[in-house]
Every structure is written in structure tokens, then in C-alpha cells.
mmCIF file of C-alpha atoms in Angstrom:
data_model
loop_
_atom_site.group_PDB
_atom_site.id
_atom_site.type_symbol
_atom_site.label_atom_id
_atom_site.label_comp_id
_atom_site.label_asym_id
_atom_site.label_seq_id
_atom_site.Cartn_x
_atom_site.Cartn_y
_atom_site.Cartn_z
ATOM 1 C CA UNK A 1 128.348 34.567 -19.411
ATOM 2 C CA UNK A 2 128.291 38.121 -18.061
ATOM 3 C CA UNK A 3 127.721 36.796 -14.525
ATOM 4 C CA UNK A 4 130.807 34.582 -14.844
ATOM 5 C CA UNK A 5 132.795 37.496 -16.238
ATOM 6 C CA UNK A 6 131.872 39.635 -13.215
ATOM 7 C CA UNK A 7 133.006 36.926 -10.785
ATOM 8 C CA UNK A 8 136.227 36.362 -12.775
ATOM 9 C CA UNK A 9 136.935 40.077 -12.910
ATOM 10 C CA UNK A 10 136.381 40.422 -9.166
ATOM 11 C CA UNK A 11 138.755 37.584 -8.425
ATOM 12 C CA UNK A 12 141.340 39.095 -10.792
ATOM 13 C CA UNK A 13 141.018 42.391 -9.030
ATOM 14 C CA UNK A 14 141.447 40.821 -5.536
ATOM 15 C CA UNK A 15 144.522 38.927 -6.660
ATOM 16 C CA UNK A 16 145.985 42.165 -8.157
ATOM 17 C CA UNK A 17 145.421 43.985 -4.918
ATOM 18 C CA UNK A 18 146.928 41.073 -2.964
ATOM 19 C CA UNK A 19 150.188 41.561 -4.798
ATOM 20 C CA UNK A 20 150.424 45.053 -3.326
ATOM 21 C CA UNK A 21 148.601 44.808 -0.003
ATOM 22 C CA UNK A 22 148.660 41.738 2.223
ATOM 23 C CA UNK A 23 145.072 40.615 2.899
ATOM 24 C CA UNK A 24 144.657 39.018 6.389
ATOM 25 C CA UNK A 25 143.463 35.535 5.642
ATOM 26 C CA UNK A 26 140.969 33.685 3.489
ATOM 27 C CA UNK A 27 137.910 35.380 5.010
ATOM 28 C CA UNK A 28 139.269 38.807 4.025
ATOM 29 C CA UNK A 29 140.059 37.596 0.514
ATOM 30 C CA UNK A 30 136.582 36.123 -0.017
ATOM 31 C CA UNK A 31 134.946 39.195 1.515
ATOM 32 C CA UNK A 32 136.908 41.526 -0.756
ATOM 33 C CA UNK A 33 135.958 39.478 -3.814
ATOM 34 C CA UNK A 34 132.264 39.534 -2.780
ATOM 35 C CA UNK A 35 132.329 43.316 -2.298
ATOM 36 C CA UNK A 36 134.107 43.906 -5.650
ATOM 37 C CA UNK A 37 131.707 41.544 -7.487
ATOM 38 C CA UNK A 38 128.677 43.426 -6.039
ATOM 39 C CA UNK A 39 130.219 46.778 -6.995
ATOM 40 C CA UNK A 40 130.852 45.611 -10.538
ATOM 41 C CA UNK A 41 127.297 44.301 -10.838
ATOM 42 C CA UNK A 42 125.951 47.643 -9.493
ATOM 43 C CA UNK A 43 128.150 49.521 -11.986
ATOM 44 C CA UNK A 44 126.670 47.399 -14.817
ATOM 45 C CA UNK A 45 123.141 48.498 -13.688
ATOM 46 C CA UNK A 46 122.072 45.019 -12.859
ATOM 47 C CA UNK A 47 118.877 44.384 -10.824
ATOM 48 C CA UNK A 48 119.144 44.405 -7.043
ATOM 49 C CA UNK A 49 118.668 40.678 -6.737
ATOM 50 C CA UNK A 50 121.603 40.130 -9.184
ATOM 51 C CA UNK A 51 123.809 42.344 -7.035
ATOM 52 C CA UNK A 52 122.933 40.247 -3.987
ATOM 53 C CA UNK A 53 123.655 37.008 -5.873
ATOM 54 C CA UNK A 54 127.059 38.280 -6.912
ATOM 55 C CA UNK A 55 127.836 39.307 -3.304
ATOM 56 C CA UNK A 56 126.817 35.884 -1.974
ATOM 57 C CA UNK A 57 128.354 33.621 -4.665
ATOM 58 C CA UNK A 58 131.904 33.292 -3.361
ATOM 59 C CA UNK A 59 131.111 33.299 0.369
ATOM 60 C CA UNK A 60 128.556 30.521 -0.169
ATOM 61 C CA UNK A 61 131.000 28.611 -2.307
ATOM 62 C CA UNK A 62 133.621 28.790 0.469
ATOM 63 C CA UNK A 63 131.080 27.652 3.049
ATOM 64 C CA UNK A 64 130.110 24.728 0.828
ATOM 65 C CA UNK A 65 133.734 23.672 0.447
ATOM 66 C CA UNK A 66 134.290 23.765 4.226
ATOM 67 C CA UNK A 67 130.993 22.205 5.277
ATOM 68 C CA UNK A 68 132.006 18.587 4.892
ATOM 69 C CA UNK A 69 128.865 17.811 2.921
ATOM 70 C CA UNK A 70 129.226 15.280 0.097
ATOM 71 C CA UNK A 71 130.071 17.384 -3.013
ATOM 72 C CA UNK A 72 127.446 15.432 -5.022
ATOM 73 C CA UNK A 73 124.758 17.158 -3.001
ATOM 74 C CA UNK A 74 126.083 20.560 -3.997
ATOM 75 C CA UNK A 75 126.294 19.408 -7.588
ATOM 76 C CA UNK A 76 122.693 18.241 -7.388
ATOM 77 C CA UNK A 77 121.652 21.636 -5.943
ATOM 78 C CA UNK A 78 123.490 23.371 -8.730
ATOM 79 C CA UNK A 79 121.796 21.279 -11.438
ATOM 80 C CA UNK A 80 118.376 21.882 -9.832
ATOM 81 C CA UNK A 81 118.985 25.621 -9.705
ATOM 82 C CA UNK A 82 120.044 25.644 -13.356
ATOM 83 C CA UNK A 83 116.892 23.693 -14.374
ATOM 84 C CA UNK A 84 114.733 26.094 -12.313
ATOM 85 C CA UNK A 85 116.249 29.347 -13.506
ATOM 86 C CA UNK A 86 117.362 28.340 -17.017
ATOM 87 C CA UNK A 87 117.807 31.408 -19.186
ATOM 88 C CA UNK A 88 117.400 33.962 -16.287
ATOM 89 C CA UNK A 89 120.939 35.397 -16.692
ATOM 90 C CA UNK A 90 120.094 36.266 -20.331
ATOM 91 C CA UNK A 91 116.471 37.252 -20.107
ATOM 92 C CA UNK A 92 116.753 38.801 -16.616
ATOM 93 C CA UNK A 93 113.348 37.348 -15.827
ATOM 94 C CA UNK A 94 113.332 35.269 -12.620
ATOM 95 C CA UNK A 95 110.654 32.756 -11.626
ATOM 96 C CA UNK A 96 107.660 34.697 -10.256
ATOM 97 C CA UNK A 97 104.437 32.954 -9.181
ATOM 98 C CA UNK A 98 101.141 34.628 -9.723
ATOM 99 C CA UNK A 99 98.865 34.476 -6.689
ATOM 100 C CA UNK A 100 95.203 33.615 -6.344
ATOM 101 C CA UNK A 101 94.230 37.326 -6.608
ATOM 102 C CA UNK A 102 95.837 37.575 -10.089
ATOM 103 C CA UNK A 103 94.132 34.320 -11.221
ATOM 104 C CA UNK A 104 90.751 35.644 -10.097
ATOM 105 C CA UNK A 105 91.336 38.977 -11.845
ATOM 106 C CA UNK A 106 92.322 37.275 -15.172
ATOM 107 C CA UNK A 107 89.311 35.018 -14.702
ATOM 108 C CA UNK A 108 87.125 38.050 -14.593
ATOM 109 C CA UNK A 109 88.702 39.582 -17.652
ATOM 110 C CA UNK A 110 88.185 36.375 -19.657
ATOM 111 C CA UNK A 111 84.502 36.367 -18.746
ATOM 112 C CA UNK A 112 83.849 40.074 -19.271
ATOM 113 C CA UNK A 113 85.521 40.155 -22.675
ATOM 114 C CA UNK A 114 84.201 36.823 -23.877
ATOM 115 C CA UNK A 115 87.777 35.744 -24.643
ATOM 116 C CA UNK A 116 88.280 32.436 -26.463
ATOM 117 C CA UNK A 117 92.045 32.110 -26.063
ATOM 118 C CA UNK A 118 94.708 32.969 -23.519
ATOM 119 C CA UNK A 119 98.448 33.029 -23.838
ATOM 120 C CA UNK A 120 100.665 33.115 -20.753
ATOM 121 C CA UNK A 121 104.204 34.221 -21.708
ATOM 122 C CA UNK A 122 106.738 32.934 -19.179
ATOM 123 C CA UNK A 123 104.085 30.761 -17.547
ATOM 124 C CA UNK A 124 106.350 29.239 -14.875
ATOM 125 C CA UNK A 125 104.789 26.272 -13.125
ATOM 126 C CA UNK A 126 101.314 26.969 -14.543
ATOM 127 C CA UNK A 127 99.975 28.851 -11.524
ATOM 128 C CA UNK A 128 97.660 30.832 -13.852
ATOM 129 C CA UNK A 129 97.107 28.220 -16.564
ATOM 130 C CA UNK A 130 96.047 25.295 -14.342
ATOM 131 C CA UNK A 131 93.205 26.956 -12.450
ATOM 132 C CA UNK A 132 91.936 28.889 -15.526
ATOM 133 C CA UNK A 133 91.914 25.747 -17.605
ATOM 134 C CA UNK A 134 89.563 24.134 -15.119
ATOM 135 C CA UNK A 135 87.345 27.240 -14.809
ATOM 136 C CA UNK A 136 87.127 27.837 -18.529
ATOM 137 C CA UNK A 137 86.975 24.550 -20.434
ATOM 138 C CA UNK A 138 85.801 26.457 -23.526
ATOM 139 C CA UNK A 139 88.839 28.731 -23.646
ATOM 140 C CA UNK A 140 91.988 27.659 -25.506
ATOM 141 C CA UNK A 141 94.799 28.170 -23.006
ATOM 142 C CA UNK A 142 98.513 28.140 -23.928
ATOM 143 C CA UNK A 143 101.610 28.718 -21.838
ATOM 144 C CA UNK A 144 105.257 29.179 -22.863
ATOM 145 C CA UNK A 145 108.176 28.626 -20.476
ATOM 146 C CA UNK A 146 111.903 28.444 -21.201
ATOM 147 C CA UNK A 147 113.210 26.879 -17.886
ATOM 148 C CA UNK A 148 113.041 23.035 -17.997
ATOM 149 C CA UNK A 149 111.862 22.389 -14.407
ATOM 150 C CA UNK A 150 109.041 24.973 -14.252
ATOM 151 C CA UNK A 151 107.927 23.852 -17.757
ATOM 152 C CA UNK A 152 107.784 20.234 -16.589
ATOM 153 C CA UNK A 153 105.715 21.125 -13.548
ATOM 154 C CA UNK A 154 103.381 23.260 -15.599
ATOM 155 C CA UNK A 155 102.982 20.503 -18.159
ATOM 156 C CA UNK A 156 102.194 17.933 -15.493
ATOM 157 C CA UNK A 157 99.606 20.232 -13.894
ATOM 158 C CA UNK A 158 97.742 20.742 -17.178
ATOM 159 C CA UNK A 159 98.353 17.426 -18.933
ATOM 160 C CA UNK A 160 94.753 16.208 -18.390
ATOM 161 C CA UNK A 161 93.132 19.471 -19.449
ATOM 162 C CA UNK A 162 91.886 19.120 -22.978
ATOM 163 C CA UNK A 163 91.946 22.861 -23.524
ATOM 164 C CA UNK A 164 95.457 23.654 -22.236
ATOM 165 C CA UNK A 165 99.020 23.088 -23.371
ATOM 166 C CA UNK A 166 102.369 24.206 -22.008
ATOM 167 C CA UNK A 167 105.154 24.672 -24.514
ATOM 168 C CA UNK A 168 108.860 24.968 -23.770
ATOM 169 C CA UNK A 169 110.700 27.706 -25.623
ATOM 170 C CA UNK A 170 111.127 31.428 -26.202
ATOM 171 C CA UNK A 171 107.876 33.330 -26.044
ATOM 172 C CA UNK A 172 109.307 35.989 -28.344
ATOM 173 C CA UNK A 173 109.575 33.335 -31.067
ATOM 174 C CA UNK A 174 105.958 32.332 -30.771
ATOM 175 C CA UNK A 175 102.995 33.935 -32.562
ATOM 176 C CA UNK A 176 100.696 36.058 -30.403
ATOM 177 C CA UNK A 177 98.160 37.060 -33.045
ATOM 178 C CA UNK A 178 95.789 34.182 -32.434
ATOM 179 C CA UNK A 179 95.091 35.048 -28.798
ATOM 180 C CA UNK A 180 92.472 37.334 -27.276
ATOM 181 C CA UNK A 181 94.383 37.852 -24.056
ATOM 182 C CA UNK A 182 98.152 37.700 -23.381
ATOM 183 C CA UNK A 183 99.236 37.557 -19.753
ATOM 184 C CA UNK A 184 102.705 38.398 -18.546
ATOM 185 C CA UNK A 185 104.414 38.360 -15.146
ATOM 186 C CA UNK A 186 107.987 38.992 -16.076
ATOM 187 C CA UNK A 187 110.342 41.831 -14.926
ATOM 188 C CA UNK A 188 110.929 45.442 -16.038
ATOM 189 C CA UNK A 189 113.731 44.410 -18.366
ATOM 190 C CA UNK A 190 111.770 42.845 -21.287
ATOM 191 C CA UNK A 191 108.665 44.980 -21.183
ATOM 192 C CA UNK A 192 109.712 47.346 -24.043
ATOM 193 C CA UNK A 193 110.304 44.315 -26.253
ATOM 194 C CA UNK A 194 107.044 42.737 -25.119
ATOM 195 C CA UNK A 195 105.234 45.927 -26.147
ATOM 196 C CA UNK A 196 106.882 46.057 -29.509
ATOM 197 C CA UNK A 197 105.881 42.515 -30.298
ATOM 198 C CA UNK A 198 102.383 43.003 -29.018
ATOM 199 C CA UNK A 199 101.894 46.020 -31.277
ATOM 200 C CA UNK A 200 103.140 44.055 -34.276
ATOM 201 C CA UNK A 201 101.130 40.932 -33.766
ATOM 202 C CA UNK A 202 98.068 41.339 -31.510
ATOM 203 C CA UNK A 203 94.683 41.998 -33.062
ATOM 204 C CA UNK A 204 92.405 44.980 -32.450
ATOM 205 C CA UNK A 205 90.398 44.335 -29.280
ATOM 206 C CA UNK A 206 92.944 41.856 -27.895
ATOM 207 C CA UNK A 207 94.301 42.576 -24.412
ATOM 208 C CA UNK A 208 97.823 42.523 -22.964
ATOM 209 C CA UNK A 209 97.808 42.101 -19.203
ATOM 210 C CA UNK A 210 101.046 42.660 -17.223
ATOM 211 C CA UNK A 211 101.261 41.933 -13.526
ATOM 212 C CA UNK A 212 103.231 44.493 -11.545
ATOM 213 C CA UNK A 213 105.451 45.714 -14.407
ATOM 214 C CA UNK A 214 104.205 48.526 -16.634
ATOM 215 C CA UNK A 215 105.249 49.137 -20.210
ATOM 216 C CA UNK A 216 107.639 52.094 -19.999
ATOM 217 C CA UNK A 217 106.591 53.754 -23.225
ATOM 218 C CA UNK A 218 102.810 53.250 -23.192
ATOM 219 C CA UNK A 219 99.830 54.347 -21.038
ATOM 220 C CA UNK A 220 97.650 51.505 -19.934
ATOM 221 C CA UNK A 221 94.036 51.354 -20.977
ATOM 222 C CA UNK A 222 93.191 50.491 -17.382
ATOM 223 C CA UNK A 223 94.764 49.297 -14.149
ATOM 224 C CA UNK A 224 93.422 46.849 -11.606
ATOM 225 C CA UNK A 225 94.622 46.827 -7.995
ATOM 226 C CA UNK A 226 94.366 43.297 -6.597
ATOM 227 C CA UNK A 227 93.393 42.238 -3.077
ATOM 228 C CA UNK A 228 97.028 41.430 -2.225
ATOM 229 C CA UNK A 229 98.243 44.907 -3.273
ATOM 230 C CA UNK A 230 99.649 43.834 -6.631
ATOM 231 C CA UNK A 231 98.568 45.611 -9.803
ATOM 232 C CA UNK A 232 97.526 44.560 -13.264
ATOM 233 C CA UNK A 233 98.282 46.846 -16.201
ATOM 234 C CA UNK A 234 95.863 46.430 -19.091
ATOM 235 C CA UNK A 235 96.740 47.471 -22.636
ATOM 236 C CA UNK A 236 95.153 47.213 -26.062
ATOM 237 C CA UNK A 237 98.282 47.249 -28.270
ATOM 238 C CA UNK A 238 96.268 47.290 -31.558
ATOM 239 C CA UNK A 239 93.499 49.495 -30.252
ATOM 240 C CA UNK A 240 89.879 48.557 -29.454
ATOM 241 C CA UNK A 241 87.932 46.093 -31.474
ATOM 242 C CA UNK A 242 86.156 47.594 -34.502
ATOM 243 C CA UNK A 243 82.617 48.718 -33.792
ATOM 244 C CA UNK A 244 80.023 46.824 -35.769
ATOM 245 C CA UNK A 245 77.761 48.987 -37.874
ATOM 246 C CA UNK A 246 75.224 46.370 -39.124
#
């Protein structure tokens, strides 16, 4: 809703200016709206990619209207985009895909820690879940994804794996306490809330792994630099596992 409000406010501003100053043609009007929308998004401290989207929204809409393409194709593209990025305006978490290097690193963590369960929050199309389910048939693997299309792809990729399941929903509403390792590849925006939930629910000795985005208020237990230059931040939100004395 805030995205629509920004676009509406930008158009209102342009029309107000047009009552005072004559704008030379449709291109100038659309350009002025795009610039104002981007400025408003920047003023609201939105992420850089949101600012770019606001700047491109009206120009792309104008091009679509003048392209002569059947409007049903544009409608189909809009529906596909909504299914792919469902919830992104609210969560500010776009679809990111973990690469092979991240999968290999998490694979190593599962082995070294003897983990029996993995939770991937915001699992996308299952780019981590699917290969790890094949490599670790003894590990219980769960993914949670809000967007319908990535969820469906992830579900299809793991449907034959007896040890994996992909759920559709809000990962903040799920319970994390039953998992030895929680993996996240999200964005900077939710990391403080992720940390708060991890501290409340994760067990001593369990591991929170965040790809590329550090928790702002916590120091990682360790960091791992991947072959592709990305970085994993490792945290033990509830502290290390108790030391056995017997």
C-alpha cells in the first residue's frame, strides 16, 4: 500500500505543478512523475532497488500502453510478478537465490555439527533445500516461503524427498525451537526481528546462519567467506550447547 501511495502522491504533485507551470508534453509529465516518485521513496529511506522501481513504474506503464501488445500479456506479466514477489512490499525481502557455494558451506556445517534438522526461512525456490535433502537423507529439512510461485517451485523440487517439506506462510509465525540450524538469506530489514525470535526460541547449541546480511545488534560467533565472495554470518543465539560432565 505504501508503494501505491508513493505513486499516487507523485502523480498528485505533478498535476499540482502542471496547474502552475505548463509541462511540455506527455514525456515530460511522465518523467517528472518518475523523478518525484523516486525522490519520495528516497525520502522514506526505502532500499535502492525500491527507488529504482518507483522511478521506472510510470515510464514502463506508458511504454506498455503505447506498444500495441495485447493488454492480456501485460496482465499475465503483472500476475506472474505478484505471484513471484508476493509480500515483498511489506517484508522488504526480495527473492534471492543461494548459490552452489552457500549450499556447500551449509552442507559442511550440517556435517561438522551433526545437525539433525534444518529450517530455511524464506526458502524461495528451494535452492538450498533440494540439494541438501539429497545429500542428507537423515536430516529433517523444512523450508518456509510466503510467495506462491517460489513456494510451488520449491515444493515441486522436494516433493519426492522423504525428509523435506516446503510450507507456505510467514516464517515469523513458525516455531524455530525444534531445529539445529536455521538458514536465512533475506535482506537487512528483518534481521533485527530475526535475531529477537532466534534468541527467544532457538536452543543452546543451535546455529543461525545468515547469508550476506549480518544481525545489526550482535557479534557473529564466526564468519565464512565463500568461494564466490559472499559471506555467511554464524550465530549461536542461545549460546553454545551445554558441556557434558558425565
